[in-house]
Amino acid sequence: MARGLPPFVNEPYRDFHQPQHRAAMDDALAAARSQCGRVYDLLIAGRAQQGEGTFASLNPSRPTEIVGVHQRGTVEQARQAVEAAYSYFPTWSATPVERRIELLIAAAGLLRQRKSEFNAWLILEAGKNWPEAEADTCEAIDFCEYYARLMERHSQPEALVQLPGEHGAMRYLPLGAGVVIPPWNFPLAILAGMTVAALVCGNTVVIKPSSDTPTIAAKFVQLLLDAGFPAECFAFLTGSGAAIGDALVSHPNTRFVSFTGSRDVGLHINQLAAQHVKGQIWIKRVVAEMGGKDAIIVDAEAEDLDAAVAGVAASAYGFQGQKCSACSRAIVDASLYDAFLQKLQARVEQLRVGPAEEFGFDMGPVINQRARNTILDYIAVGKTEGRLVTGGGCPPGDGYFLQPAVIADIEATARIFQEEIFGPVLAVTKARHFEHALALANDSEYGLTGAVYTKNPAKIAAAKERFFVGNLYINRKCTGAMVGAHPFGGFNMSGTDSKAGGPDYLLQFLQAKSIAERIA
Ligand code: NAD
């Protein structure tokens, strides 16, 4: 793919059972802790600014601990941020592409050196356990490395058909100033991926992180500065998404919005961006990656029921079920249903829930009290819609912990079958046969990830043909997409299917100019 850079390889994960890696993480956590409570500024036009008051981000494992104090950016500062990004666009887009690629590689290098530090912030601010934090940081490195190589490719346009008497060519141009709005659940990888993709193409951006994870975002912005990016090519704006988000999206200078988050906010942004405002001379481009209600089918011909149970449990409860790709529906053939539930219950009851910073827990807390209340409400609904097999309570402790819940005998009309819960709650549904299972899996407005456990080649072929999801997995879990290997993005209400980490991703942030020159 790349011409100058060596071939892309995914960043390897460290095994924290090894004493040197464990010690590095202990040191990084202690160092991050010593910085907890620090105040961070906005960055607009390359200068630090304060907002109208501040807000704190909390450690969801110990909510009395303040992780970072951040500025409440105002609507006026949102306007300033877009206008500053817009006015720097001619300079940044004229920066040689080789230099922009070099800066991504420099950012990847710094992230690699500072992996443990970034893991520590992910643990403290997002409640990721150590392996989940490592995966998030490695994915951020992968995005920098991968998009750098993709940009090399796009900077060398493919040959066109040449007509007699003409020389024809097509080149890719950046779009302009955009807004990057990431969620809190991959607060480093998704933030980094969306930001560097836009920047390497020559766009400038306003970064508006989630209010649950602004410290990780502030650390990443500082890392970009350390890597050598000019401060003016991005603005960093914290504050309430609802308050400043509309101002960012509706500004006439905003050329594109790169959003990852919930269905409702994505639809709102899409609608707002479609409204023409005075002074706007383009149709805004919206890249919106949204929610999921992902299903795993366990077929009567599953090769190994234990492997299916392990895949479902890992997909449903990894990072407390707070992944857009998480399995929230297990659709199990009637012939295996009871055996599956029995094995799943035994496995889920072994999962250990506790503070994310302590190594060894399978699950940490959910992100905040509001999320925990919403999830508990869904569990209460689920108990009326089916049978609670295990979990669903709150273990002792100050953190926002939840026992992983399995709710069986759920019908397709149930709310917990249809609505994204975004927590450790799995609905289990009985299928009469494989075609019924496939119909159940497709009975959703979402279409992000899905998996099938079967050894029957005809059923595998049918799933490839008719399981309507952006990311399909066969005989493996439905989470853990790897950059370059599993281009990621969903169908229907799961979003615009931009396929992050895939070969076409950068085209969302580019526009093609076709040039035909008459020759003698
Ligand atoms: P969210 O929609 O609540 O927030 C996402 C971002 O939008 C945050 O930065 C928030 O501050 C901002 N925001 C809120 N209101 C806004 C407005 N009016 N204008 C502009 N920005 C606004 O989502 P979340 O709770 O942060 O993340 C969880 C959701 O993200 C889940 O639905 C999950 O499935 C989804 N998600 C999807 C993918 C994917 O690739 N499809 C990946 C990760 C998460």
Tab-separated table of N, CA and C in Angstrom, residues 168-238:
chain	number	residue	atom	x	y	z
A	168	GLY	N	-4.874	13.708	-18.712
A	168	GLY	CA	-5.886	13.720	-17.662
A	168	GLY	C	-5.327	13.224	-16.336
A	169	ALA	N	-5.782	13.845	-15.247
A	169	ALA	CA	-5.329	13.410	-13.918
A	169	ALA	C	-6.396	13.743	-12.894
A	170	MET	N	-6.344	13.045	-11.777
A	170	MET	CA	-7.247	13.366	-10.672
A	170	MET	C	-6.421	13.467	-9.405
A	171	ARG	N	-6.646	14.524	-8.659
A	171	ARG	CA	-5.931	14.639	-7.379
A	171	ARG	C	-6.926	14.873	-6.246
A	172	TYR	N	-6.514	14.490	-5.064
A	172	TYR	CA	-7.409	14.633	-3.908
A	172	TYR	C	-7.068	15.896	-3.126
A	173	LEU	N	-8.114	16.661	-2.812
A	173	LEU	CA	-7.944	17.878	-2.011
A	173	LEU	C	-8.649	17.692	-0.669
A	174	PRO	N	-8.161	18.348	0.369
A	174	PRO	CA	-8.892	18.312	1.640
A	174	PRO	C	-10.191	19.108	1.532
A	175	LEU	N	-11.055	18.958	2.534
A	175	LEU	CA	-12.363	19.607	2.476
A	175	LEU	C	-12.350	21.008	3.059
A	176	GLY	N	-11.722	21.172	4.239
A	176	GLY	CA	-11.763	22.464	4.921
A	176	GLY	C	-11.656	22.271	6.423
A	177	ALA	N	-12.401	23.101	7.162
A	177	ALA	CA	-12.387	23.005	8.633
A	177	ALA	C	-13.547	22.112	9.072
A	178	GLY	N	-13.251	21.142	9.908
A	178	GLY	CA	-14.289	20.216	10.358
A	178	GLY	C	-14.375	20.154	11.874
A	179	VAL	N	-15.394	19.435	12.316
A	179	VAL	CA	-15.596	19.258	13.758
A	179	VAL	C	-15.492	17.772	14.062
A	180	VAL	N	-14.698	17.436	15.058
A	180	VAL	CA	-14.505	16.038	15.464
A	180	VAL	C	-15.187	15.833	16.813
A	181	ILE	N	-16.175	14.939	16.824
A	181	ILE	CA	-16.958	14.715	18.052
A	181	ILE	C	-16.917	13.227	18.397
A	182	PRO	N	-16.027	12.820	19.298
A	182	PRO	CA	-15.920	11.401	19.663
A	182	PRO	C	-16.773	11.051	20.890
A	183	PRO	N	-16.988	9.763	21.121
A	183	PRO	CA	-17.698	9.317	22.324
A	183	PRO	C	-16.697	9.087	23.455
A	184	TRP	N	-17.204	8.716	24.626
A	184	TRP	CA	-16.307	8.473	25.762
A	184	TRP	C	-15.799	7.035	25.783
A	185	ASN	N	-16.387	6.133	24.970
A	185	ASN	CA	-16.080	4.714	25.221
A	185	ASN	C	-14.780	4.237	24.587
A	186	PHE	N	-14.345	4.913	23.504
A	186	PHE	CA	-12.967	4.719	23.023
A	186	PHE	C	-12.351	6.103	22.982
A	187	PRO	N	-12.112	6.664	24.170
A	187	PRO	CA	-11.822	8.097	24.238
A	187	PRO	C	-10.463	8.459	23.666
A	188	LEU	N	-9.601	7.456	23.479
A	188	LEU	CA	-8.327	7.737	22.823
A	188	LEU	C	-8.370	7.271	21.365
A	189	ALA	N	-8.686	6.001	21.140
A	189	ALA	CA	-8.574	5.455	19.783
A	189	ALA	C	-9.495	6.187	18.797
A	190	ILE	N	-10.764	6.355	19.169
A	190	ILE	CA	-11.698	6.983	18.220
A	190	ILE	C	-11.372	8.464	18.053
A	191	LEU	N	-11.074	9.118	19.161
A	191	LEU	CA	-10.668	10.532	19.080
A	191	LEU	C	-9.442	10.682	18.181
A	192	ALA	N	-8.444	9.838	18.421
A	192	ALA	CA	-7.201	9.931	17.650
A	192	ALA	C	-7.465	9.597	16.186
A	193	GLY	N	-8.213	8.537	15.940
A	193	GLY	CA	-8.463	8.098	14.571
A	193	GLY	C	-9.181	9.176	13.765
A	194	MET	N	-10.255	9.711	14.347
A	194	MET	CA	-11.024	10.718	13.600
A	194	MET	C	-10.189	11.982	13.392
A	195	THR	N	-9.375	12.338	14.390
A	195	THR	CA	-8.591	13.580	14.295
A	195	THR	C	-7.467	13.445	13.271
A	196	VAL	N	-6.661	12.390	13.385
A	196	VAL	CA	-5.489	12.318	12.495
A	196	VAL	C	-5.904	12.025	11.049
A	197	ALA	N	-7.036	11.323	10.884
A	197	ALA	CA	-7.509	11.080	9.511
A	197	ALA	C	-7.803	12.411	8.827
A	198	ALA	N	-8.515	13.288	9.547
A	198	ALA	CA	-8.855	14.592	8.957
A	198	ALA	C	-7.583	15.416	8.731
A	199	LEU	N	-6.690	15.405	9.718
A	199	LEU	CA	-5.486	16.258	9.629
A	199	LEU	C	-4.550	15.813	8.507
A	200	VAL	N	-4.352	14.510	8.371
A	200	VAL	CA	-3.366	14.056	7.380
A	200	VAL	C	-3.827	14.401	5.971
A	201	CYS	N	-5.146	14.522	5.794
A	201	CYS	CA	-5.672	14.910	4.474
A	201	CYS	C	-5.479	16.394	4.207
A	202	GLY	N	-5.133	17.163	5.251
A	202	GLY	CA	-4.923	18.598	5.065
A	202	GLY	C	-6.063	19.447	5.599
A	203	ASN	N	-6.998	18.824	6.310
A	203	ASN	CA	-8.086	19.572	6.933
A	203	ASN	C	-7.641	20.091	8.292
A	204	THR	N	-8.309	21.145	8.756
A	204	THR	CA	-8.130	21.571	10.142
A	204	THR	C	-9.376	21.138	10.916
A	205	VAL	N	-9.260	21.015	12.229
A	205	VAL	CA	-10.402	20.508	12.999
A	205	VAL	C	-10.590	21.217	14.339
A	206	VAL	N	-11.831	21.192	14.773
A	206	VAL	CA	-12.148	21.551	16.157
A	206	VAL	C	-12.471	20.235	16.856
A	207	ILE	N	-11.753	19.931	17.921
A	207	ILE	CA	-11.975	18.681	18.658
A	207	ILE	C	-12.856	18.982	19.864
A	208	LYS	N	-14.012	18.329	19.890
A	208	LYS	CA	-14.902	18.500	21.045
A	208	LYS	C	-15.090	17.145	21.722
A	209	PRO	N	-14.303	16.859	22.774
A	209	PRO	CA	-14.387	15.527	23.376
A	209	PRO	C	-15.631	15.366	24.232
A	210	SER	N	-15.887	14.126	24.619
A	210	SER	CA	-16.992	13.847	25.541
A	210	SER	C	-16.660	14.430	26.915
A	211	SER	N	-17.680	14.916	27.603
A	211	SER	CA	-17.444	15.501	28.930
A	211	SER	C	-17.099	14.439	29.968
A	212	ASP	N	-17.263	13.164	29.647
A	212	ASP	CA	-16.846	12.115	30.581
A	212	ASP	C	-15.351	11.835	30.490
A	213	THR	N	-14.743	12.143	29.350
A	213	THR	CA	-13.332	11.765	29.168
A	213	THR	C	-12.490	12.906	28.560
A	214	PRO	N	-12.604	14.103	29.106
A	214	PRO	CA	-11.865	15.215	28.494
A	214	PRO	C	-10.365	15.191	28.797
A	215	THR	N	-9.966	14.551	29.891
A	215	THR	CA	-8.535	14.579	30.246
A	215	THR	C	-7.727	13.769	29.231
A	216	ILE	N	-8.259	12.614	28.853
A	216	ILE	CA	-7.564	11.784	27.856
A	216	ILE	C	-7.415	12.602	26.564
A	217	ALA	N	-8.471	13.337	26.217
A	217	ALA	CA	-8.422	14.140	24.996
A	217	ALA	C	-7.374	15.244	25.124
A	218	ALA	N	-7.341	15.891	26.299
A	218	ALA	CA	-6.354	16.968	26.508
A	218	ALA	C	-4.934	16.413	26.397
A	219	LYS	N	-4.737	15.209	26.929
A	219	LYS	CA	-3.395	14.587	26.859
A	219	LYS	C	-3.037	14.281	25.407
A	220	PHE	N	-4.017	13.844	24.629
A	220	PHE	CA	-3.726	13.531	23.227
A	220	PHE	C	-3.422	14.801	22.433
A	221	VAL	N	-4.169	15.866	22.714
A	221	VAL	CA	-3.911	17.139	22.026
A	221	VAL	C	-2.485	17.609	22.345
A	222	GLN	N	-2.085	17.475	23.589
A	222	GLN	CA	-0.713	17.860	23.961
A	222	GLN	C	0.306	16.975	23.230
A	223	LEU	N	-0.028	15.709	23.084
A	223	LEU	CA	0.885	14.800	22.373
A	223	LEU	C	1.041	15.233	20.904
A	224	LEU	N	-0.068	15.670	20.295
A	224	LEU	CA	0.038	16.143	18.904
A	224	LEU	C	0.964	17.360	18.829
A	225	LEU	N	0.848	18.234	19.823
A	225	LEU	CA	1.746	19.409	19.852
A	225	LEU	C	3.189	18.946	20.042
A	226	ASP	N	3.387	17.993	20.948
A	226	ASP	CA	4.744	17.461	21.189
A	226	ASP	C	5.312	16.818	19.922
A	227	ALA	N	4.418	16.227	19.123
A	227	ALA	CA	4.878	15.562	17.891
A	227	ALA	C	5.278	16.578	16.827
A	228	GLY	N	4.839	17.831	16.996
A	228	GLY	CA	5.241	18.869	16.049
A	228	GLY	C	4.109	19.470	15.222
A	229	PHE	N	2.869	19.026	15.456
A	229	PHE	CA	1.740	19.640	14.733
A	229	PHE	C	1.644	21.112	15.133
A	230	PRO	N	1.420	22.010	14.188
A	230	PRO	CA	1.212	23.407	14.560
A	230	PRO	C	-0.058	23.528	15.403
A	231	ALA	N	0.007	24.354	16.437
A	231	ALA	CA	-1.129	24.462	17.365
A	231	ALA	C	-2.387	24.963	16.667
A	232	GLU	N	-2.210	25.691	15.550
A	232	GLU	CA	-3.392	26.301	14.907
A	232	GLU	C	-4.177	25.304	14.067
A	233	CYS	N	-3.632	24.113	13.792
A	233	CYS	CA	-4.381	23.228	12.883
A	233	CYS	C	-5.484	22.463	13.613
A	234	PHE	N	-5.540	22.604	14.907
A	234	PHE	CA	-6.731	22.097	15.597
A	234	PHE	C	-7.072	23.017	16.761
A	235	ALA	N	-8.354	23.006	17.132
A	235	ALA	CA	-8.781	23.689	18.356
A	235	ALA	C	-9.275	22.610	19.298
A	236	PHE	N	-9.152	22.860	20.574
A	236	PHE	CA	-9.610	21.910	21.592
A	236	PHE	C	-10.651	22.631	22.426
A	237	LEU	N	-11.867	22.094	22.379
A	237	LEU	CA	-12.985	22.785	23.009
A	237	LEU	C	-13.762	21.809	23.872
A	238	THR	N	-13.697	22.004	25.169
A	238	THR	CA	-14.479	21.154	26.076
A	238	THR	C	-15.759	21.890	26.477
